[in-house]
Amino acid sequence: MARKLPPKDVVIVGLGWTGAILAHELTETGLDVVAIERGPWRDTATDFNIGYMQDELRYAVRRDLFLQPAQEAMTMRNTTSQTALPMRDYGSFLPGTGVGGAGVHWNGHTWRFWQSDFETKSHLTQRYGEGRIADLQVQDWGVTYDEMESAYDRFEYLCGISGKAGNLNGNIQEGGNPFESARKREYPLPPMQMPYAPTLFAEGAKSVGYHPFPTPSANLSKSYVNPLGIAMGQCTMCGFCERFGCANYSKSSAQTTILPLLMRKSNFEARCNSEVLQVNLDGAGKMAKGVTYIDSSGVEWEQPAEMVLLCAYGLHNARLMMLSKIGKIYDPQTGEGTVGRNYCYQTNAGIQLFFEDKNFNPFIASGACGQTVDDFNGDAFDHGSLDFVGGAGINCIPTNGRPIGFRPTPPGTPRWGSAWKKATKDNYLSTLGFSSQGSSYAARGNYLDLDPTYKDRFGRPLLRMTFDFPDNDIRMSHWVSDRMVEIAKALKPKQYVEARRNKSWNSVPYQSTHNTGGAIMGADPKTSAVNKYLQSWDVPNVFVIGASAFPQNAGKNPTGTVGALAFHAADAIRNQYLRNPGAALVQA
């Protein structure tokens, strides 16, 4: 029997980017808020100390900051005709755990989705006809870019994003991304100083007629004090971003932008090493009463609350909704149900160039310092004569030259021995890579549900993932790979090697931690789990915040949009929901 605690106004599940943003915004209104985090407390000074943070073996190889399958595993299959099996080790994607969540170990690419991304179905139908998307299940988001612009701006200024605007109030700006939707003001910081590799890439891209620009970066180009008064430092280009916490206070995360202020508030509490088992509903299943969680000692607690915010990693949000019976689980056979619908990923490919006369010094790097070409992203180009929709950004972002993981050698090199050592020495400084990050469009057969066989350590069904790359997305990726080859040839390497995206999705090699969907937003409760403010259609005092809300994924990193959605939801809760608690903000 769970022990019952005194009630709170708000209980937040997860204390990463979204949990921290919502906690700050709602405590500002005077609400009493508690955040329950499955993993441990993590703080920059104590957990990401400069004396040991750059430990590649501990953090990059052994994945010290990541969720382990012993704590929560998932099962996977490519199609419904297969039997899903547990992923015994996370490989394809790496969910974080602990305070800060995935925002601790990200690289820092911070994008805005475009107007056409938010209206994918209506935009593509109007431009190309319904037949072009007949094999897909893409949807509009129920919110427009214009409605999201101010929320994007707030997240960028909270983080101190380094970049160059390409479209200011409809006026195209030299040096920025000419394809982006209009923003109202510049980035808070100028772009990062470019090392040689992305500089050379940009020259090659320009030579074949494309429009490279500095990648928007949450690695700070200068010292910065954000709107909350929290000071951050300039990036030192140490090459330890992805899979690492930032010891230098120069990569934006909950730890460096919000938590120093949030943790001092008397009306906020964080409980770590405590796993929420379910959201508790009333007898009618129409309102949440709070959550039940279990602490590190195995003691079960009931935390009553007037409002429940699911701010865990997107996949965990969807699973918790299913376990709590919030909404109906999606059935791909009938198309009915919304929770688990439209699971999407990212469709990536790469190319590696080997030179004889270049020195790129790859160890001088950061997670998001580079150049991007968006000429073939989204619907920036005419798909009329092509056999696909969607697109990809082409990114040259040399994130690191770390000694264990960065060992570029050309094909035919032995995997060990003196010849391998010589090839490592010969190619370490003179290899350049760039990649395409492609859209992932929803298909009827790609979804999440609960596994009928496998259970976790608490006896709950594991999340089951059914996913394969749609043929549309494979065709898109191959076409964009051809454009990457054009850039590669313009750079005149001695050799280049392509890594094209092909079926089927394999959960073993790392590809991207950009999992989206499962609790998608929209204007119709028959095809979406949450409304435009991320409020559950079925249980109105539950809000579900994160990439779980994406109806499909664009060819961009999701974090900027996740942060913007958090601010968008917070504004709706503060300015609308609290005036009439328990009411639906959008009428079905």
Coordinates of C-alpha atoms in Angstrom, one line a residue:
M1 CA 0.0 0.0 0.0
A2 CA 1.4 3.4 -1.0
R3 CA 2.0 6.0 1.7
K4 CA 0.0 9.1 1.0
L5 CA 1.8 12.5 1.0
P6 CA 0.4 16.0 1.5
P7 CA -1.0 17.3 -1.8
K8 CA 0.8 19.7 -4.2
D9 CA -0.6 22.0 -6.8
V10 CA 1.5 20.5 -9.5
V11 CA 3.5 17.2 -9.9
I12 CA 6.0 17.0 -12.7
V13 CA 7.3 13.7 -14.0
G14 CA 10.9 14.2 -15.1
L15 CA 13.3 17.1 -14.5
G16 CA 15.0 17.7 -17.9
W17 CA 14.5 20.7 -20.2
T18 CA 10.7 20.6 -20.2
G19 CA 10.3 19.8 -16.5
A20 CA 12.7 22.6 -15.5
I21 CA 11.0 25.2 -17.8
L22 CA 7.5 24.3 -16.6
A23 CA 8.6 24.2 -13.0
H24 CA 10.1 27.7 -13.2
E25 CA 7.1 29.1 -15.1
L26 CA 4.5 27.7 -12.7
T27 CA 6.4 28.4 -9.4
E28 CA 6.5 32.0 -10.7
T29 CA 2.7 32.1 -10.4
G30 CA 2.9 30.9 -6.7
L31 CA 2.0 27.3 -7.3
D32 CA 3.6 24.6 -5.1
V33 CA 5.4 22.3 -7.5
V34 CA 7.3 19.0 -7.0
A35 CA 9.3 17.3 -9.7
I36 CA 9.9 13.5 -9.5
E37 CA 13.0 12.4 -11.4
R38 CA 13.8 8.7 -11.9
G39 CA 17.6 9.2 -12.1
P40 CA 20.1 10.9 -9.7
W41 CA 20.7 14.6 -9.0
R42 CA 23.2 16.0 -11.4
D43 CA 24.9 19.4 -11.0
T44 CA 27.7 21.0 -13.0
A45 CA 30.2 21.6 -10.2
T46 CA 29.9 18.3 -8.6
D47 CA 28.9 15.9 -11.4
F48 CA 30.5 17.5 -14.4
N49 CA 33.7 18.6 -12.8
I50 CA 36.5 19.8 -15.1
G51 CA 38.9 17.4 -13.3
Y52 CA 37.2 14.3 -14.7
M53 CA 34.4 15.2 -17.1
Q54 CA 36.5 14.6 -20.2
D55 CA 36.7 10.8 -19.5
E56 CA 35.8 9.3 -22.9
L57 CA 35.8 5.7 -21.6
R58 CA 33.4 6.5 -18.7
Y59 CA 30.9 8.7 -20.5
A60 CA 31.2 8.0 -24.3
V61 CA 31.9 4.3 -24.2
R62 CA 30.4 3.1 -21.0
R63 CA 27.6 5.7 -21.1
D64 CA 27.6 6.8 -17.5
L65 CA 24.9 9.5 -18.1
F66 CA 22.4 7.3 -20.0
L67 CA 19.5 5.1 -19.2
Q68 CA 20.4 1.4 -18.8
P69 CA 18.2 -1.5 -19.9
A70 CA 18.3 -2.9 -16.3
Q71 CA 16.3 0.2 -15.3
E72 CA 14.0 0.3 -18.3
A73 CA 14.3 -1.8 -21.4
M74 CA 12.2 -1.6 -24.6
T75 CA 11.3 -4.2 -27.2
M76 CA 11.6 -3.6 -31.0
R77 CA 10.5 -5.0 -34.3
N78 CA 10.3 -3.6 -37.9
T79 CA 6.8 -4.9 -38.7
T80 CA 3.8 -6.3 -37.0
S81 CA 4.5 -9.7 -38.6
Q82 CA 7.6 -10.0 -36.4
T83 CA 7.9 -10.8 -32.7
A84 CA 9.4 -7.9 -30.8
L85 CA 12.5 -8.7 -28.7
P86 CA 14.1 -6.7 -25.9
M87 CA 16.9 -4.3 -26.7
R88 CA 19.5 -5.7 -24.3
D89 CA 21.6 -2.6 -24.8
Y90 CA 20.6 0.8 -26.1
G91 CA 22.4 1.5 -29.3
S92 CA 20.4 3.2 -32.0
F93 CA 19.4 5.9 -29.5
L94 CA 20.5 6.8 -26.0
P95 CA 17.9 8.2 -23.6
G96 CA 19.4 10.1 -20.7
T97 CA 18.6 9.7 -17.1
G98 CA 18.9 11.9 -14.1
V99 CA 18.3 15.6 -13.6
G100 CA 18.8 17.5 -16.9
G101 CA 17.8 14.4 -18.9
A102 CA 18.8 14.3 -22.5
G103 CA 19.6 18.0 -22.3
V104 CA 22.8 17.1 -20.4
H105 CA 24.4 15.0 -23.1
W106 CA 23.2 16.7 -26.3
N107 CA 25.4 18.4 -28.8
G108 CA 23.5 21.7 -28.9
H109 CA 22.0 22.0 -32.4
T110 CA 19.1 24.4 -31.8
W111 CA 16.6 24.6 -34.7
R112 CA 13.3 26.2 -35.4
F113 CA 10.9 24.1 -37.5
W114 CA 9.4 26.0 -40.5
Q115 CA 5.8 27.0 -41.1
S116 CA 5.5 24.2 -43.7
D117 CA 6.7 21.7 -41.0
F118 CA 3.9 22.7 -38.7
E119 CA 1.3 22.3 -41.5
T120 CA 2.9 19.2 -43.2
K121 CA -0.3 17.6 -44.4
S122 CA -2.1 20.6 -45.6
H123 CA 1.0 22.2 -47.2
L124 CA 2.0 19.0 -49.1
T125 CA -1.6 18.3 -50.2
Q126 CA -2.0 21.9 -51.5
R127 CA 1.3 21.9 -53.3
Y128 CA 1.4 18.3 -54.7
G129 CA -2.0 16.7 -54.2
E130 CA -3.3 14.1 -51.9
G131 CA -1.8 11.3 -53.9
R132 CA 1.8 12.3 -53.0
I133 CA 1.3 11.4 -49.4
A134 CA -1.1 8.5 -49.8
D135 CA 1.4 6.1 -48.3
L136 CA 2.1 8.3 -45.3
Q137 CA 0.2 9.4 -42.2
V138 CA 1.5 12.9 -41.9
Q139 CA -0.6 15.4 -40.0
D140 CA -0.8 19.1 -39.2
W141 CA 0.3 20.0 -35.7
G142 CA -2.7 22.1 -34.7
V143 CA -0.5 25.1 -34.1
T144 CA 1.2 27.4 -36.5
Y145 CA 4.8 28.8 -36.7
D146 CA 3.4 32.3 -36.1
E147 CA 1.9 31.1 -32.8
M148 CA 5.2 29.4 -31.9
E149 CA 7.6 32.2 -32.8
S150 CA 7.7 34.0 -29.5
A151 CA 8.1 30.6 -27.6
Y152 CA 11.1 29.8 -29.9
D153 CA 12.5 33.3 -29.1
R154 CA 12.2 32.7 -25.3
F155 CA 14.0 29.4 -25.5
E156 CA 16.8 30.8 -27.6
Y157 CA 17.4 33.7 -25.2
L158 CA 17.1 31.4 -22.2
C159 CA 20.0 29.3 -23.7
G160 CA 22.0 32.1 -25.3
I161 CA 22.0 30.4 -28.7
S162 CA 24.9 31.4 -31.1
G163 CA 23.7 31.9 -34.6
K164 CA 22.9 34.2 -37.5
A165 CA 19.3 35.1 -38.5
G166 CA 18.5 34.4 -42.1
N167 CA 15.0 35.9 -42.2
L168 CA 14.3 38.9 -40.0
N169 CA 10.6 40.0 -40.3
G170 CA 10.5 38.7 -43.8
N171 CA 13.8 40.3 -44.9
I172 CA 16.5 37.8 -46.0
Q173 CA 19.8 38.4 -44.2
E174 CA 23.2 37.8 -45.7
G175 CA 25.1 35.0 -43.9
G176 CA 22.0 33.3 -42.4
N177 CA 19.6 30.6 -43.5
P178 CA 17.6 32.0 -46.4
F179 CA 15.0 29.2 -46.1
E180 CA 14.0 29.7 -42.5
S181 CA 10.6 31.1 -41.5
A182 CA 10.7 34.7 -40.3
R183 CA 12.0 35.5 -36.8
K184 CA 11.4 38.8 -35.0
R185 CA 14.9 39.4 -33.7
E186 CA 18.5 38.2 -34.0
Y187 CA 20.0 35.3 -32.1
P188 CA 21.2 36.4 -28.6
L189 CA 24.9 35.6 -29.6
P190 CA 26.8 35.7 -32.9
P191 CA 27.8 32.5 -34.6
M192 CA 30.7 30.5 -33.2
Q193 CA 34.1 30.9 -34.8
M194 CA 34.5 28.3 -37.5
P195 CA 37.4 25.8 -37.6
Y196 CA 38.9 24.7 -40.9
A197 CA 36.7 21.7 -41.7
P198 CA 33.3 23.5 -41.8
T199 CA 34.9 26.5 -43.4
L200 CA 36.2 24.3 -46.3
F201 CA 32.8 22.5 -46.5
A202 CA 31.0 25.9 -46.9
E203 CA 33.4 26.9 -49.7
G204 CA 32.6 23.6 -51.5
A205 CA 28.9 24.0 -51.0
K206 CA 28.9 27.6 -52.3
S207 CA 30.9 26.5 -55.4
V208 CA 28.1 24.2 -56.5
G209 CA 25.4 26.8 -55.9
Y210 CA 24.2 26.1 -52.3
H211 CA 23.7 28.4 -49.3
P212 CA 25.7 27.3 -46.3
F213 CA 25.3 29.2 -43.0
P214 CA 26.5 28.7 -39.3
T215 CA 24.6 26.0 -37.5
P216 CA 22.6 27.5 -34.6
S217 CA 24.5 26.4 -31.5
A218 CA 23.8 26.0 -27.8
N219 CA 27.6 26.0 -27.3
L220 CA 28.1 29.7 -26.5
S221 CA 30.3 31.9 -28.8
K222 CA 30.7 34.4 -25.9
S223 CA 30.0 34.7 -22.2
Y224 CA 26.3 35.4 -21.6
V225 CA 23.8 36.3 -18.8
N226 CA 20.4 34.9 -19.6
P227 CA 17.0 36.6 -18.8
L228 CA 16.9 34.7 -15.5
G229 CA 20.2 36.3 -14.5
I230 CA 22.2 33.1 -14.8
A231 CA 25.8 33.6 -16.1
M232 CA 27.3 31.2 -18.7
G233 CA 30.8 31.0 -20.1
Q234 CA 32.3 30.9 -23.6
C235 CA 32.8 27.5 -25.2
T236 CA 36.4 26.4 -25.1
M237 CA 36.1 24.0 -28.1
C238 CA 37.2 21.0 -26.0
G239 CA 35.4 18.4 -28.1
F240 CA 33.5 16.8 -25.2
C241 CA 29.8 17.7 -25.8
E242 CA 27.8 14.7 -27.0
R243 CA 27.5 12.1 -24.2
F244 CA 29.1 14.5 -21.7
G245 CA 27.9 17.2 -19.3
C246 CA 29.6 20.6 -19.8
A247 CA 32.1 21.3 -17.1
N248 CA 32.7 24.8 -18.4
Y249 CA 29.1 26.2 -18.0
S250 CA 29.1 26.9 -21.8
K251 CA 26.6 24.4 -23.2
S252 CA 23.0 25.2 -22.5
S253 CA 21.2 22.7 -20.3
A254 CA 18.8 22.8 -17.4
Q255 CA 21.8 22.9 -15.2
T256 CA 23.3 26.0 -16.8
T257 CA 20.2 28.0 -17.6
I258 CA 17.4 27.3 -15.0
L259 CA 18.2 25.0 -12.1
P260 CA 20.5 27.5 -10.2
L261 CA 17.5 29.8 -9.8
L262 CA 14.7 27.1 -9.6
M263 CA 16.4 25.2 -6.8
R264 CA 16.4 28.2 -4.5
K265 CA 12.6 28.6 -4.6
S266 CA 10.7 27.6 -1.5
N267 CA 7.7 26.5 -3.5
F268 CA 9.7 24.0 -5.6
E269 CA 11.0 20.5 -4.6
A270 CA 12.9 17.9 -6.6
R271 CA 12.8 14.2 -5.6
C272 CA 15.4 12.2 -7.3
N273 CA 16.0 8.4 -7.7
S274 CA 12.2 8.0 -7.6
E275 CA 10.3 6.3 -10.5
V276 CA 6.7 7.2 -11.2
L277 CA 4.7 4.0 -11.7
Q278 CA 1.5 5.6 -12.9
V279 CA -0.7 8.6 -13.0
N280 CA -3.7 8.0 -10.7
L281 CA -7.1 8.8 -12.1
D282 CA -10.4 9.3 -10.4
G283 CA -13.2 6.7 -10.6
A284 CA -14.5 7.9 -13.9
G285 CA -11.0 8.1 -15.4
K286 CA -11.6 11.7 -16.4
M287 CA -9.3 13.6 -14.0
A288 CA -5.8 12.9 -12.5
K289 CA -5.5 12.8 -8.8
G290 CA -1.7 12.7 -8.7
V291 CA 0.9 10.0 -9.2
T292 CA 2.3 6.9 -7.5
Y293 CA 6.0 6.5 -7.4
I294 CA 8.6 4.3 -5.7
D295 CA 11.8 5.6 -4.2
S296 CA 15.3 4.2 -4.1
S297 CA 14.5 2.3 -0.9
G298 CA 11.6 0.5 -2.5
V299 CA 9.0 2.5 -0.6
E300 CA 5.9 3.3 -2.6
W301 CA 4.4 6.8 -2.3
E302 CA 1.2 8.5 -3.5
Q303 CA 1.7 12.2 -4.4
P304 CA -1.7 13.9 -4.8
A305 CA -1.8 16.9 -7.0
E306 CA -4.2 19.2 -8.8
M307 CA -2.3 19.0 -12.1
V308 CA 0.1 16.4 -13.6
L309 CA 2.7 17.3 -16.2
L310 CA 4.5 14.5 -18.0
C311 CA 7.9 15.9 -18.8
A312 CA 9.9 12.7 -19.2
Y313 CA 11.7 11.6 -22.4
G314 CA 9.2 11.4 -25.2
L315 CA 9.1 7.6 -25.3
H316 CA 8.6 7.4 -21.6
N317 CA 5.7 10.0 -21.8
A318 CA 3.9 7.7 -24.2
R319 CA 4.4 4.6 -22.1
L320 CA 3.3 6.3 -18.9
M321 CA 0.1 7.4 -20.6
M322 CA -0.6 3.8 -21.7
L323 CA 0.2 2.4 -18.3
S324 CA -2.1 5.0 -16.7
K325 CA -4.9 4.4 -19.2
I326 CA -4.9 8.0 -20.3
G327 CA -6.4 7.9 -23.8
K328 CA -6.8 4.9 -26.1
I329 CA -3.7 3.0 -27.4
Y330 CA -3.3 3.2 -31.2
D331 CA -4.2 0.1 -33.3
P332 CA -2.6 0.1 -36.7
Q333 CA -5.1 -2.4 -38.1
T334 CA -8.1 -0.2 -37.5
G335 CA -6.4 3.2 -37.3
E336 CA -8.2 3.9 -34.0
G337 CA -6.6 5.2 -30.9
T338 CA -4.1 7.9 -30.5
V339 CA -1.5 7.0 -27.8
G340 CA 1.4 5.5 -29.6
R341 CA 0.4 6.8 -33.0
N342 CA 2.9 8.3 -35.4
Y343 CA 6.2 7.2 -33.9
C344 CA 9.0 8.7 -36.0
Y345 CA 12.7 9.0 -35.9
Q346 CA 15.4 10.6 -38.1
T347 CA 16.6 9.5 -41.5
N348 CA 20.4 10.1 -41.6
A349 CA 23.2 9.4 -44.0
G350 CA 26.9 10.4 -44.2
I351 CA 30.0 10.8 -46.3
Q352 CA 33.7 10.8 -45.3
L353 CA 36.4 12.5 -47.2
F354 CA 40.1 11.6 -47.0
F355 CA 42.7 14.2 -48.0
E356 CA 46.5 14.2 -48.3
D357 CA 47.3 17.8 -47.8
K358 CA 44.8 19.0 -45.2
N359 CA 45.1 19.5 -41.4
F360 CA 41.7 19.8 -39.7
N361 CA 42.8 19.5 -36.1
P362 CA 39.6 17.6 -35.2
F363 CA 40.1 17.8 -31.5
I364 CA 39.3 21.6 -31.7
A365 CA 35.6 21.1 -31.8
S366 CA 32.2 21.4 -30.1
G367 CA 28.9 19.7 -30.4
A368 CA 27.2 22.2 -32.7
C369 CA 30.0 24.4 -34.2
G370 CA 29.7 23.9 -38.0
Q371 CA 28.0 24.8 -41.2
T372 CA 24.6 23.7 -42.6
V373 CA 23.1 23.6 -46.1
D374 CA 19.2 23.7 -46.0
D375 CA 18.6 24.0 -49.7
F376 CA 17.2 20.4 -49.6
N377 CA 15.5 20.5 -46.2
G378 CA 11.7 20.2 -45.8
D379 CA 9.9 21.7 -48.8
A380 CA 12.6 24.3 -49.5
F381 CA 12.8 22.9 -53.0
D382 CA 10.3 21.7 -55.6
H383 CA 9.4 18.0 -55.2
G384 CA 7.1 18.1 -58.2
S385 CA 9.2 15.8 -60.4
L386 CA 10.6 13.7 -57.6
D387 CA 9.2 10.5 -56.1
F388 CA 9.3 11.6 -52.4
V389 CA 8.4 14.4 -50.0
G390 CA 10.4 15.7 -47.2
G391 CA 14.1 16.5 -47.1
A392 CA 17.3 16.9 -45.1
G393 CA 19.8 19.4 -43.8
I394 CA 23.4 18.7 -44.8
N395 CA 25.6 19.4 -41.8
C396 CA 29.4 19.6 -41.5
I397 CA 29.8 19.7 -37.7
P398 CA 33.1 18.0 -36.6
T399 CA 32.1 17.4 -33.0
N400 CA 35.3 15.8 -31.7
G401 CA 38.6 14.1 -32.3
R402 CA 38.5 12.0 -29.2
P403 CA 41.2 9.2 -29.1
I404 CA 38.9 6.2 -28.6
G405 CA 36.0 6.9 -30.9
F406 CA 37.6 9.0 -33.6
R407 CA 39.8 6.7 -35.7
P408 CA 39.0 7.5 -39.4
T409 CA 40.6 5.0 -41.8
P410 CA 39.9 4.4 -45.5
P411 CA 38.2 1.1 -46.7
G412 CA 40.5 -1.8 -46.8
T413 CA 42.4 -0.9 -43.7
P414 CA 42.9 -3.8 -41.3
R415 CA 41.0 -3.5 -38.0
W416 CA 44.1 -4.0 -35.8
G417 CA 47.9 -4.2 -36.0
S418 CA 50.6 -2.1 -37.4
A419 CA 48.8 -1.3 -40.6
W420 CA 45.8 0.0 -38.7
K421 CA 48.0 2.1 -36.5
K422 CA 49.7 3.6 -39.5
A423 CA 46.4 4.4 -41.2
T424 CA 45.1 6.0 -38.0
K425 CA 48.2 8.2 -37.9
D426 CA 48.0 9.1 -41.5
N427 CA 44.3 10.0 -41.5
Y428 CA 43.6 11.4 -38.1
L429 CA 44.2 15.0 -39.0
S430 CA 43.2 15.0 -42.7
T431 CA 39.7 13.4 -42.7
L432 CA 36.5 15.5 -43.1
G433 CA 33.0 14.2 -42.6
F434 CA 29.6 15.6 -43.2
S435 CA 26.1 14.2 -43.0
S436 CA 22.4 14.6 -43.9
Q437 CA 19.8 14.7 -41.2
G438 CA 16.5 13.8 -42.9
S439 CA 12.9 14.1 -42.0
S440 CA 11.0 11.1 -40.7
Y441 CA 7.4 11.0 -41.9
A442 CA 4.7 9.1 -40.1
A443 CA 3.4 5.8 -41.6
R444 CA 0.5 3.8 -40.4
G445 CA 2.6 0.8 -39.4
N446 CA 5.2 2.8 -37.3
Y447 CA 3.9 3.1 -33.7
L448 CA 4.4 2.4 -30.0
D449 CA 2.4 0.1 -27.7
L450 CA 2.8 -2.1 -24.7
D451 CA 4.6 -5.4 -25.2
P452 CA 2.4 -8.4 -24.4
T453 CA 5.2 -10.6 -23.1
Y454 CA 8.1 -8.7 -21.5
K455 CA 7.8 -6.7 -18.3
D456 CA 10.0 -4.4 -16.2
R457 CA 11.3 -4.9 -12.7
F458 CA 8.0 -3.6 -11.3
G459 CA 5.9 -6.0 -13.4
R460 CA 4.7 -3.4 -15.9
P461 CA 4.7 -4.2 -19.7
L462 CA 7.7 -2.8 -21.6
L463 CA 7.2 -0.3 -24.3
R464 CA 7.1 -2.0 -27.7
M465 CA 8.5 -0.1 -30.7
T466 CA 7.4 -1.1 -34.2
F467 CA 9.4 0.9 -36.8
D468 CA 11.1 0.8 -40.1
F469 CA 12.1 3.6 -42.5
P470 CA 9.3 4.4 -44.9
D471 CA 10.2 3.9 -48.6
N472 CA 9.5 7.6 -49.1
D473 CA 12.1 8.5 -46.6
I474 CA 14.7 6.1 -48.1
R475 CA 14.2 7.6 -51.5
M476 CA 14.5 11.1 -50.0
S477 CA 17.7 10.2 -48.2
H478 CA 19.3 8.7 -51.3
W479 CA 18.5 11.8 -53.4
V480 CA 20.1 14.1 -50.7
S481 CA 23.1 11.8 -50.6
D482 CA 23.6 12.5 -54.3
R483 CA 23.7 16.2 -53.4
M484 CA 26.3 15.4 -50.8
V485 CA 28.4 13.7 -53.4
E486 CA 28.4 16.9 -55.5
I487 CA 29.8 18.8 -52.5
A488 CA 32.4 16.1 -51.9
K489 CA 33.6 16.1 -55.4
A490 CA 33.9 19.9 -55.4
L491 CA 36.4 19.6 -52.4
K492 CA 38.6 17.2 -54.5
P493 CA 39.6 14.7 -51.8
K494 CA 41.8 11.7 -52.6
Q495 CA 38.9 9.5 -51.7
Y496 CA 35.4 9.7 -50.3
V497 CA 33.2 7.0 -48.8
E498 CA 29.4 7.1 -48.6
A499 CA 27.3 5.7 -45.8
R500 CA 23.8 5.7 -47.3
R501 CA 20.6 5.0 -45.3
N502 CA 18.9 1.8 -46.2
K503 CA 16.2 -0.5 -44.8
S504 CA 15.7 -2.0 -42.3
W505 CA 16.1 0.0 -39.1
N506 CA 18.6 -1.8 -36.8
S507 CA 18.5 -1.0 -33.1
V508 CA 22.2 -1.9 -32.6
P509 CA 24.4 0.9 -34.2
Y510 CA 23.9 4.4 -33.0
Q511 CA 22.0 6.6 -35.3
S512 CA 20.2 9.4 -33.5
T513 CA 18.5 10.1 -30.2
H514 CA 15.7 12.0 -31.9
N515 CA 12.7 9.8 -31.1
T516 CA 9.4 11.6 -31.7
G517 CA 5.7 10.9 -31.6
G518 CA 3.5 8.6 -29.5
A519 CA 1.5 11.4 -27.8
I520 CA 1.0 13.7 -30.8
M521 CA -0.6 17.1 -30.8
G522 CA -3.3 18.1 -33.2
A523 CA -6.8 19.7 -33.7
D524 CA -8.8 16.4 -33.8
P525 CA -9.0 14.1 -30.7
K526 CA -9.6 11.2 -33.1
T527 CA -6.1 11.5 -34.5
S528 CA -4.1 13.2 -31.7
A529 CA -3.5 12.5 -28.0
V530 CA -3.1 16.2 -26.9
N531 CA -4.3 19.5 -28.1
K532 CA -2.3 22.5 -29.3
Y533 CA -1.4 23.3 -25.8
L534 CA -0.2 19.7 -25.1
Q535 CA -3.3 19.1 -22.8
S536 CA -4.6 15.6 -22.9
W537 CA -7.9 15.4 -24.7
D538 CA -9.1 12.7 -22.3
V539 CA -7.8 13.9 -18.9
P540 CA -7.7 17.7 -19.0
N541 CA -5.5 18.2 -15.9
V542 CA -2.7 16.2 -17.6
F543 CA -0.3 17.9 -19.9
V544 CA 2.3 15.9 -21.9
I545 CA 5.4 18.0 -22.9
G546 CA 8.1 16.9 -25.2
A547 CA 9.0 15.4 -28.6
S548 CA 6.2 12.9 -28.0
A549 CA 4.0 15.6 -29.3
F550 CA 5.5 15.7 -32.8
P551 CA 3.1 14.3 -35.5
Q552 CA 6.2 13.7 -37.6
N553 CA 9.8 14.8 -37.5
A554 CA 11.5 17.4 -39.7
G555 CA 15.1 17.2 -40.9
K556 CA 16.3 19.1 -37.9
N557 CA 17.2 18.4 -34.3
P558 CA 14.1 18.5 -32.1
T559 CA 15.3 20.2 -29.0
G560 CA 14.6 23.8 -30.0
T561 CA 11.0 22.9 -30.8
V562 CA 10.7 20.8 -27.6
G563 CA 11.8 23.9 -25.6
A564 CA 9.5 26.2 -27.5
L565 CA 6.5 23.8 -26.9
A566 CA 7.3 23.8 -23.2
F567 CA 7.1 27.6 -23.1
H568 CA 3.9 27.5 -25.3
A569 CA 2.3 25.1 -22.9
A570 CA 3.4 27.1 -19.8
D571 CA 1.8 30.2 -21.2
A572 CA -1.5 28.4 -21.8
I573 CA -1.5 27.0 -18.3
R574 CA -0.6 30.3 -16.7
N575 CA -2.9 32.5 -18.7
Q576 CA -5.8 30.2 -19.5
Y577 CA -6.0 27.0 -17.6
L578 CA -5.4 28.4 -14.1
R579 CA -8.5 30.7 -14.6
N580 CA -10.7 27.6 -14.9
P581 CA -8.8 24.6 -13.6
G582 CA -9.9 21.3 -15.1
A583 CA -11.4 22.8 -18.2
A584 CA -10.4 21.8 -21.7
L585 CA -8.4 24.6 -23.4
V586 CA -9.6 23.5 -26.8
Q587 CA -13.1 22.2 -27.5
A588 CA -13.1 18.9 -29.5

